[in-house]
CSV table of C-alpha atoms in Angstrom, one decimal:
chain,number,residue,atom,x,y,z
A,30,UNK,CA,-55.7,48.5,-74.6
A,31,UNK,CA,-57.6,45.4,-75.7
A,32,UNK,CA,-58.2,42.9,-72.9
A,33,UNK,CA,-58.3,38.9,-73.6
A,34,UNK,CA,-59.9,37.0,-70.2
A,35,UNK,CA,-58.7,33.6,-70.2
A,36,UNK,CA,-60.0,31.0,-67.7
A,37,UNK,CA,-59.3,28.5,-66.1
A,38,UNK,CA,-56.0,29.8,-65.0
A,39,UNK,CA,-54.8,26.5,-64.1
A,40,UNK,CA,-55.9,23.0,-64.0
A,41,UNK,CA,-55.3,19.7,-62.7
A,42,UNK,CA,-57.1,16.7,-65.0
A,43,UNK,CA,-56.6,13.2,-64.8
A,44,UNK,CA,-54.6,11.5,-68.0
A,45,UNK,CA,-57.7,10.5,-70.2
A,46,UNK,CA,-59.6,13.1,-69.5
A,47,UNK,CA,-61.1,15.9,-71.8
A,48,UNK,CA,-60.0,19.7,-71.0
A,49,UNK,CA,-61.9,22.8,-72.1
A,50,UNK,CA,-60.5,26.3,-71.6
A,51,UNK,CA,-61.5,29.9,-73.4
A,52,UNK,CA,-61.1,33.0,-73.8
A,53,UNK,CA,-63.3,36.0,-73.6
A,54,UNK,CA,-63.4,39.7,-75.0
A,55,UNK,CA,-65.5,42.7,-74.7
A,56,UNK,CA,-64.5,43.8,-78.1
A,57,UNK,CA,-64.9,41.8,-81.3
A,58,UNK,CA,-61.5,40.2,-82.8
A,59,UNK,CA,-61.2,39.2,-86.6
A,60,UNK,CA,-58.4,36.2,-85.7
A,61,UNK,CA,-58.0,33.9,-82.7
A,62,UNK,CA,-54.6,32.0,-82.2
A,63,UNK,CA,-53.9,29.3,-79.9
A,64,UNK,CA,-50.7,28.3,-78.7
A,65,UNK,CA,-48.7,26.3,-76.2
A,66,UNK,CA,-46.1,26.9,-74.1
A,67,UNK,CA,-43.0,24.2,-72.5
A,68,UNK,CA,-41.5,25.3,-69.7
A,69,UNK,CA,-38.8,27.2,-70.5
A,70,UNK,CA,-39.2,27.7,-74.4
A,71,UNK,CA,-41.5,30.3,-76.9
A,72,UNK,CA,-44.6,29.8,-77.7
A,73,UNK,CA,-45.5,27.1,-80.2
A,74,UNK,CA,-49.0,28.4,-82.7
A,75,UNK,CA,-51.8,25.0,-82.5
A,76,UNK,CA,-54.3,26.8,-84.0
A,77,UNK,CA,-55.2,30.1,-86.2
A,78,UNK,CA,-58.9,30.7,-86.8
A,79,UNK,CA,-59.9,33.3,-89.4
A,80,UNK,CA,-64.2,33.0,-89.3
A,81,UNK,CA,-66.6,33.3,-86.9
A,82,UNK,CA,-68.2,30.2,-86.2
A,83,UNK,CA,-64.9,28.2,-87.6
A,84,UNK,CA,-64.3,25.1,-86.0
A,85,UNK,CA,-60.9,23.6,-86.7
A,86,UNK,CA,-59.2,20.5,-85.4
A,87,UNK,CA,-55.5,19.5,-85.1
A,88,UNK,CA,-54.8,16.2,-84.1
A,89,UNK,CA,-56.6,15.6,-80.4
A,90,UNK,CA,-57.2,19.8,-80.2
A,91,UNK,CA,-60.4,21.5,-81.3
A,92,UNK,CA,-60.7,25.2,-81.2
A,93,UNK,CA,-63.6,27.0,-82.2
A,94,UNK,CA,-64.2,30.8,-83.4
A,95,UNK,CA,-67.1,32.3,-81.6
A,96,UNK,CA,-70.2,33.6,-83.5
A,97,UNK,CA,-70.4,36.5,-81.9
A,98,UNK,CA,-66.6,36.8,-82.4
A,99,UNK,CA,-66.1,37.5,-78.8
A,100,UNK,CA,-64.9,34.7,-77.4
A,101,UNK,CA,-63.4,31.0,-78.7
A,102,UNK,CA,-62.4,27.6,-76.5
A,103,UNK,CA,-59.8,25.2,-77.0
A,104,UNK,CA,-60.8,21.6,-76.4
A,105,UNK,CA,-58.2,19.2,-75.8
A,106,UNK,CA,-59.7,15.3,-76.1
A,107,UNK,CA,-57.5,11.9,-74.2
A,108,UNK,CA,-55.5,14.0,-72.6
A,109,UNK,CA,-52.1,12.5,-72.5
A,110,UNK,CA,-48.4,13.5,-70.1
A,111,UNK,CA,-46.9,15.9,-72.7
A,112,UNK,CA,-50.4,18.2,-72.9
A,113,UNK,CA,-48.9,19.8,-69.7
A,114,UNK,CA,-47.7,23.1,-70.2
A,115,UNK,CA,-49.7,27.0,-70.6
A,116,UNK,CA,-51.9,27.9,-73.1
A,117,UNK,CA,-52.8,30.9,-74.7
A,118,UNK,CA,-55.2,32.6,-76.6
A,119,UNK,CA,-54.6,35.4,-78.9
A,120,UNK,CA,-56.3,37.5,-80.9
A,121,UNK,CA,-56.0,40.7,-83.1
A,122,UNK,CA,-59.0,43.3,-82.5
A,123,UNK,CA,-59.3,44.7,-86.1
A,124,UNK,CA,-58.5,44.8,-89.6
A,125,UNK,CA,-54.8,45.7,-90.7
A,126,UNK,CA,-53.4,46.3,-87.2
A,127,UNK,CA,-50.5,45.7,-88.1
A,128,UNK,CA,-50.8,42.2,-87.3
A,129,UNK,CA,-50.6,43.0,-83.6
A,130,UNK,CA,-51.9,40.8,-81.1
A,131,UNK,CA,-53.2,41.0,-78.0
A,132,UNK,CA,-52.5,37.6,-75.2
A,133,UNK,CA,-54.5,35.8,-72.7
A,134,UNK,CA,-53.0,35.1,-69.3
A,135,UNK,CA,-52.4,31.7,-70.3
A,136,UNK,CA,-54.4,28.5,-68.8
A,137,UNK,CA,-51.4,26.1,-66.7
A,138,UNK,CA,-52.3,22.5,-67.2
A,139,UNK,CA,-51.3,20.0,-65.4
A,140,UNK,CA,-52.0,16.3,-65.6
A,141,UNK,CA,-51.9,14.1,-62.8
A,142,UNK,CA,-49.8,10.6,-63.6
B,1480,UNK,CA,-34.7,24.5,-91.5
B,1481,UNK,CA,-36.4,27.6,-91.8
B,1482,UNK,CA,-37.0,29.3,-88.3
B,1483,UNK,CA,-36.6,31.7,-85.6
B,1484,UNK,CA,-33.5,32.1,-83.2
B,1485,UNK,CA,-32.3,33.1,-80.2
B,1486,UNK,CA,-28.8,34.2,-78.9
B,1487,UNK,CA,-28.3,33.7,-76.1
B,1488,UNK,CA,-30.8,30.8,-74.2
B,1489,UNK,CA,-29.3,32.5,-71.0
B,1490,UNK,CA,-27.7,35.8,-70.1
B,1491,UNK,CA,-26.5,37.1,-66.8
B,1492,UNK,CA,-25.7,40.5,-66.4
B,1493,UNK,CA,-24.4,42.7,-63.7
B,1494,UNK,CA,-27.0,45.7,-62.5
B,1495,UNK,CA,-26.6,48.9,-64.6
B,1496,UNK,CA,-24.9,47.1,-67.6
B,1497,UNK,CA,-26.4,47.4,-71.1
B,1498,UNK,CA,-27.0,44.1,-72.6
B,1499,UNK,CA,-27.7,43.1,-76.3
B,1500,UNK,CA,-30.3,39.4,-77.1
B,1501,UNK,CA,-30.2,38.8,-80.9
B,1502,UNK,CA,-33.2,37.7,-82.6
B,1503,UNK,CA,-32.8,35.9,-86.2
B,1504,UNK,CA,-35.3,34.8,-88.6
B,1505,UNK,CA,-35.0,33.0,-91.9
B,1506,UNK,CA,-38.7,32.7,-92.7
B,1507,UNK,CA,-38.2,35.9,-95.2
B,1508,UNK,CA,-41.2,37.8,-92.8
B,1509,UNK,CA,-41.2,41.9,-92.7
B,1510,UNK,CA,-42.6,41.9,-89.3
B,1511,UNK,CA,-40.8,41.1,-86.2
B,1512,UNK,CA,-41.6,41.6,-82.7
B,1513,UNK,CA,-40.2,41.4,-79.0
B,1514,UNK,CA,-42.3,40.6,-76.0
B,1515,UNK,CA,-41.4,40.4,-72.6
B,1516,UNK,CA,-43.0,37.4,-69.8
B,1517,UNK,CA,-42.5,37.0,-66.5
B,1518,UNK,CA,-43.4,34.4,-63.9
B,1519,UNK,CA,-46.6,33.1,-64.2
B,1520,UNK,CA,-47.8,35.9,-66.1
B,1521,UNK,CA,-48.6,36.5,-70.1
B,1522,UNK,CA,-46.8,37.9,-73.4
B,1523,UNK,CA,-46.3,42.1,-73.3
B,1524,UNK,CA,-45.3,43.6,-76.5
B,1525,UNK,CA,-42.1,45.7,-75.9
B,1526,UNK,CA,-41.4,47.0,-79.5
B,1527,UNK,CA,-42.3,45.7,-83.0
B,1528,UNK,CA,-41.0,46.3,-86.7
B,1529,UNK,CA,-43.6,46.2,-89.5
B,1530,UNK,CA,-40.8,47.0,-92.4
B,1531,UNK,CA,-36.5,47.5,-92.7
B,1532,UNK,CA,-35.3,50.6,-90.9
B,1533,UNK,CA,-38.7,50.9,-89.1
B,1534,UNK,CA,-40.1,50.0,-85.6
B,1535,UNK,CA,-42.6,51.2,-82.9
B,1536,UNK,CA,-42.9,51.0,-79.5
B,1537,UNK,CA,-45.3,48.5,-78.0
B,1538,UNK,CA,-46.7,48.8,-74.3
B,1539,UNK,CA,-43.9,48.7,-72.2
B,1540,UNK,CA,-41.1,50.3,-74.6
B,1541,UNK,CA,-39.3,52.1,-71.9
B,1542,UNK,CA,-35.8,51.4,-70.8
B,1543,UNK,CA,-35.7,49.3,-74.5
B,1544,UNK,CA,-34.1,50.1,-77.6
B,1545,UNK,CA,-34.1,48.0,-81.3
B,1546,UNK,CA,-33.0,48.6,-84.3
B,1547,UNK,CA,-33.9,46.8,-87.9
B,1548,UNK,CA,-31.2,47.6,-90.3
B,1549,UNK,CA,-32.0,43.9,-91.9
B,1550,UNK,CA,-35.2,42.0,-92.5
B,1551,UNK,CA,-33.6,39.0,-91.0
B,1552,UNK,CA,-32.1,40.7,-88.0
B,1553,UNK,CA,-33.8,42.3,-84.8
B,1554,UNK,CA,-31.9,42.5,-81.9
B,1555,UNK,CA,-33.2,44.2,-78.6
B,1556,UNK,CA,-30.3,46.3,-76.3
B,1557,UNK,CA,-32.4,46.0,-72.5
B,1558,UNK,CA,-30.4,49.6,-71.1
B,1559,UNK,CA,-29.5,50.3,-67.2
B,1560,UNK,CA,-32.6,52.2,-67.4
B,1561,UNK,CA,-34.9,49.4,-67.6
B,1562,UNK,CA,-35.6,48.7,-63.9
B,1563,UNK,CA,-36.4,45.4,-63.6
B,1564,UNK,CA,-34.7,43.4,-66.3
B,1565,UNK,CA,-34.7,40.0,-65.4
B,1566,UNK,CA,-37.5,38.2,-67.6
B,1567,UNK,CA,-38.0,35.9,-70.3
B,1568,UNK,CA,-37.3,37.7,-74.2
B,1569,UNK,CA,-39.4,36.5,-77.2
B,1570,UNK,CA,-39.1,37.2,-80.4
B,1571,UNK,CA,-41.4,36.5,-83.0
B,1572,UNK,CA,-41.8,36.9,-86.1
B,1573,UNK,CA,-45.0,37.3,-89.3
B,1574,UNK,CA,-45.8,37.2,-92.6
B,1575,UNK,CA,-47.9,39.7,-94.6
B,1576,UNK,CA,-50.4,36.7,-95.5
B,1577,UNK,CA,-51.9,36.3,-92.0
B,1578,UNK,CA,-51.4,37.6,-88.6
B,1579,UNK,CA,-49.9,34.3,-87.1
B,1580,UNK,CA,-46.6,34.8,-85.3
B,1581,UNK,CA,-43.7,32.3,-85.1
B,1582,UNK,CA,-41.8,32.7,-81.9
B,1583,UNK,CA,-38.3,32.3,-81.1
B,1584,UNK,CA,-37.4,29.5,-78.0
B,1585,UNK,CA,-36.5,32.5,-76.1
B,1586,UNK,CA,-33.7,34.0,-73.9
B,1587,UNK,CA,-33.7,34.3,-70.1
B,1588,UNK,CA,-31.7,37.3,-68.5
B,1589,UNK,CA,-31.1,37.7,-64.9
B,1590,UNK,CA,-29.8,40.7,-63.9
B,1591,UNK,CA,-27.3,40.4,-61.1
């Protein structure tokens, strides 16, 4: 099946600081989703990005859409306690597949006090 | 509120025992999916349900059974065949607009 390579797998930052993390495919997706994960609860969608190229912003997150549709990062600005938690990227691979998508491995942030 | 939920947030069950996790949504969305997560690790479909009274198998179907007899409804029965139960159940749910899914907060079974 379709593979999504998400890196870093974890991270420690500093509160204040700026993270970046992405997500990589060998085949080309039409959607990327971005969402975060609390310890011990479902997935919560941050982000949906539709275009290649897109660059869409919510609040302190910034995800953008790859042009060669490919790949797409999540940038995370001030970094703050509550950012801890796992990411993940998603994506579906093609038109009308039955809205199936395929996950990253997740990125683990964790902020230092 | 319109959402997705859960029953139960935590399930114990002796080994060899069926065992039933109830997934409601209210969002009026045709499609509704189960994944499965372990520690540390990512999201793996287990079965999804495009329409009513239809559902496929996703990549790790075996030792699962659903059933869809209401759009609101999809519950997930993990059998005594599944052999290594204990995990984390989501349940999520979509729209025909766009492929965004809306998850439910989950249920964790350990298998005794």
């Amino acid at each position: 099946g379709q593979q999504l390579n998400q890196s870093p797998q974890s991270m420690f930052i500093q509160e204040g600081e700026d993270v970046s993390m992405n997500c990589t495919s060998s085949s080309i997706f039409n959607t990327w989703l971005w969402y975060k994960q609390d310890p011990g609860e479902g997935p919560v969608l941050l982000i949906a990005l539709y275009k290649a190229g897109e660059l869409t912003s919510n609040g302190r997150l910034t995800a953008q859409f790859g042009i060669t549709r490919k790949d797409s990062f999540l940038n995370i600005s001030a970094s703050i306690p509550s950012d801890v938690g796992i990411y993940f990227c998603a994506g579906q691979p093609r038109i009308n597949a039955g809205n199936m998508l395929t996950f990253g491995g997740g990125t683990r942030l964790m902020v230092k006090p | 509120d319109g959402g997705i939920t859960q029953s139960p947030k935590y399930l114990f069950r002796k080994e060899g025992q069926n065992v039933t996790l109830s997934c409601e949504q209210n969002l009026n969305h045709d499609a509704m999916y189960w994944y499965r997560q372990d520690p540390g690790q990512g999201l793996r479909l287990i079965y999804y349900s495009q329409i009513v009274n239809d559902f496929q198998k996703g990549d790790i179907a075996e030792g699962y059974s659903v059933s869809r007899e209401k759009k609101e409804s999809f519950p997930l029965t993990v059998t005594s065949a599944q052999k290594n139960p204990t995990a984390f159940y989501l349940c999520a749910s979509s729209g025909t607009s766009g492929n965004e899914q809306f998850f439910g907060p989950g249920t964790r079974l350990t298998v005794l």
